[in-house]
Short mmCIF file of C-alpha atoms in Angstrom, two decimals:
data_model
loop_
_atom_site.label_atom_id
_atom_site.label_comp_id
_atom_site.label_asym_id
_atom_site.label_seq_id
_atom_site.Cartn_x
_atom_site.Cartn_y
_atom_site.Cartn_z
CA MET A 29 -81.23 -60.07 -45.08
CA ASN A 30 -81.88 -60.30 -41.36
CA PRO A 31 -85.39 -59.23 -40.29
CA VAL A 32 -85.93 -55.93 -38.50
CA ARG A 33 -86.26 -56.85 -34.82
CA VAL A 34 -88.97 -54.88 -33.02
CA LEU A 35 -89.84 -54.34 -29.35
CA ILE A 36 -93.42 -53.18 -28.67
CA VAL A 37 -93.97 -51.01 -25.58
CA ASP A 38 -97.56 -50.24 -24.53
CA ASP A 39 -99.50 -50.62 -21.29
CA GLN A 40 -102.56 -51.95 -23.14
CA MET A 41 -102.38 -55.66 -23.89
CA MET A 42 -104.74 -55.45 -26.86
CA VAL A 43 -102.56 -52.81 -28.50
CA ARG A 44 -99.39 -54.86 -27.97
CA GLU A 45 -101.01 -58.03 -29.29
CA GLY A 46 -102.57 -56.25 -32.25
CA PHE A 47 -99.32 -54.64 -33.36
CA SER A 48 -97.46 -57.89 -32.77
CA VAL A 49 -99.82 -59.82 -35.06
CA LEU A 50 -99.68 -57.12 -37.75
CA LEU A 51 -95.90 -56.80 -37.75
CA ASN A 52 -95.14 -60.52 -37.58
CA ALA A 53 -97.28 -60.97 -40.68
CA MET A 54 -95.08 -58.53 -42.61
CA PRO A 55 -92.04 -59.80 -44.53
CA GLY A 56 -88.70 -58.80 -43.07
CA ILE A 57 -90.03 -57.86 -39.62
CA GLU A 58 -89.94 -59.85 -36.40
CA VAL A 59 -91.40 -58.85 -33.02
CA VAL A 60 -88.84 -60.03 -30.47
CA GLY A 61 -90.50 -58.80 -27.28
CA GLU A 62 -93.07 -56.67 -25.50
CA ALA A 63 -93.01 -54.34 -22.49
CA VAL A 64 -95.84 -52.86 -20.43
CA ASP A 65 -94.12 -49.68 -19.24
CA GLY A 66 -90.98 -47.59 -19.58
CA ARG A 67 -88.95 -49.41 -16.95
CA GLN A 68 -89.62 -52.79 -18.52
CA ALA A 69 -88.82 -51.28 -21.93
CA ILE A 70 -85.36 -50.19 -20.77
CA ALA A 71 -84.65 -53.68 -19.43
CA GLN A 72 -85.94 -55.35 -22.59
CA VAL A 73 -83.86 -53.12 -24.85
CA ALA A 74 -80.74 -54.04 -22.89
CA ALA A 75 -81.58 -57.73 -23.03
CA LEU A 76 -82.88 -58.03 -26.60
CA CYS A 77 -81.10 -55.23 -28.52
CA PRO A 78 -84.03 -54.62 -30.90
CA ASP A 79 -83.53 -52.64 -34.10
CA VAL A 80 -86.63 -50.53 -33.45
CA VAL A 81 -88.63 -49.78 -30.31
CA LEU A 82 -92.32 -48.96 -30.82
CA MET A 83 -92.92 -46.74 -27.78
CA ASP A 84 -96.21 -45.60 -26.29
CA ILE A 85 -95.93 -42.28 -24.44
CA ARG A 86 -98.49 -42.31 -21.67
CA MET A 87 -97.74 -45.27 -19.42
CA PRO A 88 -97.57 -45.94 -15.67
CA GLU A 89 -94.31 -46.32 -13.72
CA LEU A 90 -92.12 -44.60 -16.31
CA ASN A 91 -93.57 -42.82 -19.33
CA GLY A 92 -92.35 -43.14 -22.90
CA ILE A 93 -90.50 -39.81 -22.87
CA GLU A 94 -88.27 -40.70 -19.93
CA ALA A 95 -87.82 -44.24 -21.22
CA THR A 96 -86.77 -42.90 -24.63
CA ARG A 97 -84.29 -40.52 -23.00
CA GLU A 98 -82.70 -43.33 -20.98
CA ILE A 99 -82.61 -45.76 -23.90
CA VAL A 100 -80.93 -43.22 -26.19
CA ALA A 101 -78.50 -42.16 -23.46
CA ALA A 102 -77.43 -45.79 -23.04
CA ASP A 103 -77.16 -46.48 -26.79
CA ALA A 104 -76.77 -43.59 -29.22
CA ASP A 105 -77.75 -45.89 -32.10
CA ALA A 106 -81.08 -46.92 -30.53
CA LYS A 107 -84.09 -46.16 -32.70
CA VAL A 108 -87.38 -45.32 -31.00
CA LEU A 109 -90.61 -44.86 -32.93
CA VAL A 110 -93.24 -43.13 -30.80
CA LEU A 111 -96.87 -44.24 -30.91
CA THR A 112 -99.56 -41.68 -30.21
CA THR A 113 -103.30 -41.23 -30.54
CA PHE A 114 -103.10 -37.59 -31.63
CA ASP A 115 -100.70 -36.13 -34.19
CA LEU A 116 -100.60 -32.79 -32.35
CA ASP A 117 -99.49 -34.02 -28.96
CA GLU A 118 -97.13 -31.99 -26.78
CA TYR A 119 -95.73 -35.23 -25.39
CA VAL A 120 -94.72 -36.35 -28.87
CA TYR A 121 -92.72 -33.16 -29.30
CA GLN A 122 -90.98 -33.83 -25.98
CA ALA A 123 -90.24 -37.40 -27.09
CA LEU A 124 -88.66 -36.14 -30.33
CA ARG A 125 -86.46 -33.83 -28.29
CA ALA A 126 -85.59 -36.76 -26.02
CA GLY A 127 -84.22 -38.69 -28.98
CA ALA A 128 -87.11 -40.48 -30.65
CA SER A 129 -86.58 -41.00 -34.37
CA GLY A 130 -90.16 -40.19 -35.33
CA PHE A 131 -93.75 -41.07 -34.57
CA LEU A 132 -96.77 -42.92 -35.87
CA LEU A 133 -100.45 -42.63 -35.07
CA LYS A 134 -101.97 -45.67 -33.40
CA ASP A 135 -104.62 -45.86 -36.11
CA ALA A 136 -101.97 -46.34 -38.80
CA SER A 137 -102.63 -49.13 -41.26
CA ALA A 138 -100.58 -52.32 -41.20
CA ARG A 139 -98.73 -51.12 -44.29
CA GLN A 140 -97.96 -47.73 -42.71
CA LEU A 141 -96.81 -49.38 -39.49
CA ALA A 142 -94.49 -51.78 -41.32
CA GLU A 143 -93.12 -49.05 -43.57
CA GLY A 144 -92.52 -46.80 -40.56
CA VAL A 145 -90.56 -49.54 -38.82
CA ARG A 146 -88.47 -50.19 -41.93
CA VAL A 147 -87.77 -46.50 -42.52
CA VAL A 148 -86.59 -45.93 -38.96
CA ALA A 149 -84.51 -49.13 -39.00
CA SER A 150 -82.76 -47.93 -42.16
CA GLY A 151 -81.79 -44.68 -40.43
CA ASP A 152 -84.06 -42.36 -42.43
CA ALA A 153 -85.61 -40.94 -39.31
CA LEU A 154 -87.99 -38.21 -40.42
CA LEU A 155 -91.38 -39.90 -40.77
CA ALA A 156 -94.41 -38.22 -42.32
CA PRO A 157 -92.53 -34.94 -42.90
CA ALA A 158 -95.63 -32.76 -43.24
CA VAL A 159 -97.16 -33.99 -39.99
CA THR A 160 -93.87 -33.96 -38.10
CA ARG A 161 -93.17 -30.43 -39.33
CA ARG A 162 -96.64 -29.30 -38.24
CA LEU A 163 -96.11 -30.81 -34.81
CA ILE A 164 -92.71 -29.17 -34.37
CA THR A 165 -94.05 -25.86 -35.63
CA GLU A 166 -96.97 -25.89 -33.22
CA PHE A 167 -94.98 -26.63 -30.10
CA SER A 168 -91.92 -24.59 -30.93
CA LYS A 169 -94.27 -21.62 -30.53
CA LEU A 170 -94.31 -22.36 -26.81
CA SER A 171 -90.80 -20.93 -26.56
CA GLU A 172 -90.67 -17.18 -27.23
CA ALA A 173 -86.90 -17.04 -27.69
CA PRO A 174 -84.37 -19.35 -29.33
CA ARG A 175 -82.67 -21.77 -26.98
CA ALA A 176 -79.17 -20.59 -26.04
CA PRO A 177 -77.44 -23.91 -26.84
CA ALA A 178 -79.02 -23.88 -30.29
CA LEU A 179 -77.83 -20.35 -31.01
CA ALA A 180 -74.31 -21.17 -29.85
CA ARG A 181 -73.98 -24.07 -32.28
CA ILE A 182 -75.36 -22.36 -35.39
CA GLY A 183 -72.03 -20.64 -35.92
CA ASP A 184 -70.36 -24.00 -36.52
CA LEU A 185 -72.31 -24.48 -39.75
CA THR A 186 -71.29 -23.24 -43.17
CA GLU A 187 -73.74 -21.15 -45.17
CA ARG A 188 -74.67 -24.14 -47.34
CA GLU A 189 -75.09 -26.43 -44.32
CA THR A 190 -77.42 -23.88 -42.74
CA GLU A 191 -79.40 -23.78 -45.98
CA VAL A 192 -79.68 -27.58 -46.01
CA LEU A 193 -80.75 -27.62 -42.34
CA VAL A 194 -83.59 -25.20 -43.09
CA LEU A 195 -84.80 -27.40 -45.93
CA ILE A 196 -84.67 -30.48 -43.68
CA ALA A 197 -86.89 -28.63 -41.20
CA GLN A 198 -89.29 -27.84 -44.02
CA GLY A 199 -89.73 -31.58 -44.56
CA LEU A 200 -87.78 -32.04 -47.78
CA SER A 201 -86.05 -35.34 -48.54
CA ASN A 202 -82.42 -35.53 -49.66
CA ALA A 203 -83.55 -35.92 -53.27
CA GLU A 204 -85.83 -32.87 -53.01
CA ILE A 205 -83.09 -30.78 -51.40
CA ALA A 206 -80.65 -31.81 -54.12
CA SER A 207 -83.15 -30.77 -56.78
CA ARG A 208 -83.80 -27.44 -55.04
CA LEU A 209 -80.09 -26.64 -54.73
CA VAL A 210 -79.16 -28.19 -58.10
CA VAL A 211 -76.51 -30.54 -56.70
CA ALA A 212 -76.05 -34.30 -56.48
CA GLU A 213 -78.02 -36.19 -53.84
CA SER A 214 -74.74 -37.65 -52.55
CA THR A 215 -73.57 -34.10 -51.84
CA ILE A 216 -76.67 -33.47 -49.73
CA LYS A 217 -76.10 -36.69 -47.82
CA THR A 218 -72.59 -35.46 -46.99
CA HIS A 219 -73.97 -32.10 -45.83
CA VAL A 220 -76.57 -33.82 -43.64
CA SER A 221 -73.93 -36.03 -42.04
CA ARG A 222 -71.73 -33.02 -41.29
CA ILE A 223 -74.66 -31.08 -39.86
CA LEU A 224 -75.51 -33.91 -37.48
CA VAL A 225 -71.90 -34.24 -36.34
CA LYS A 226 -71.36 -30.50 -35.85
CA LEU A 227 -74.59 -30.03 -33.92
CA GLY A 228 -74.28 -33.25 -31.94
CA LEU A 229 -77.63 -34.53 -33.21
CA ARG A 230 -78.81 -38.08 -33.79
CA ASP A 231 -80.87 -37.78 -36.95
CA ARG A 232 -83.00 -35.65 -39.27
CA THR A 233 -85.84 -35.43 -36.78
CA GLN A 234 -83.62 -33.83 -34.15
CA ALA A 235 -82.16 -31.59 -36.85
CA ALA A 236 -85.66 -30.33 -37.65
CA VAL A 237 -86.38 -29.72 -33.96
CA PHE A 238 -83.08 -27.84 -33.66
CA ALA A 239 -83.87 -25.63 -36.67
CA TYR A 240 -87.21 -24.57 -35.22
CA GLU A 241 -85.85 -23.99 -31.72
CA ALA A 242 -82.98 -21.93 -33.13
CA ARG A 243 -85.54 -19.95 -35.15
CA LEU A 244 -83.86 -20.77 -38.43
CA VAL A 245 -87.38 -21.64 -39.53
CA THR A 246 -90.27 -19.42 -38.51
CA PRO A 247 -93.23 -21.30 -37.02
CA GLY A 248 -96.47 -20.85 -38.86
#
């Protein structure tokens, strides 16, 4: 199998070098480039076509949120894994809404970092469901009312698809949802795919964000 090709984006050289050493030491992962800010990240993604972009948020020139938005707009299949110091960070929530596939804390272990990269590369976007759910819950409280676009699209879902979407937002895996609904896991995978297509979403992370913003799941 080809190694997962990673681009590391961070304005701190020690962070870039540290992650590069850790990831290159892991089987099946190759760091193909580094970038010091969002603008350089966009250029490097276009030039190198990495499988996963490890993206810092707070950087000069162009921050990680705007860079993520531009990268995803240019390539709908791009996978961005946000790096942050704090798990409850409003900027992380904004990055998830911009199209990031998930996030990791900068103090993650080498094993957690490698596993996160592999999970995102495989397309299973919702990392650390409990933490991601807590983050989404916290910052979805900032909006008092459901977003109009979210409400408009809910009607496109069947009753079962809506039920599956709620369980995604609660952090359940496909296997756990299948067990809860007493159906085959392959059936849940089909439901998830249809949900993403109908709602125009990239992955499970954006589906979870959508569910909270549409108030299908009550924060708390």
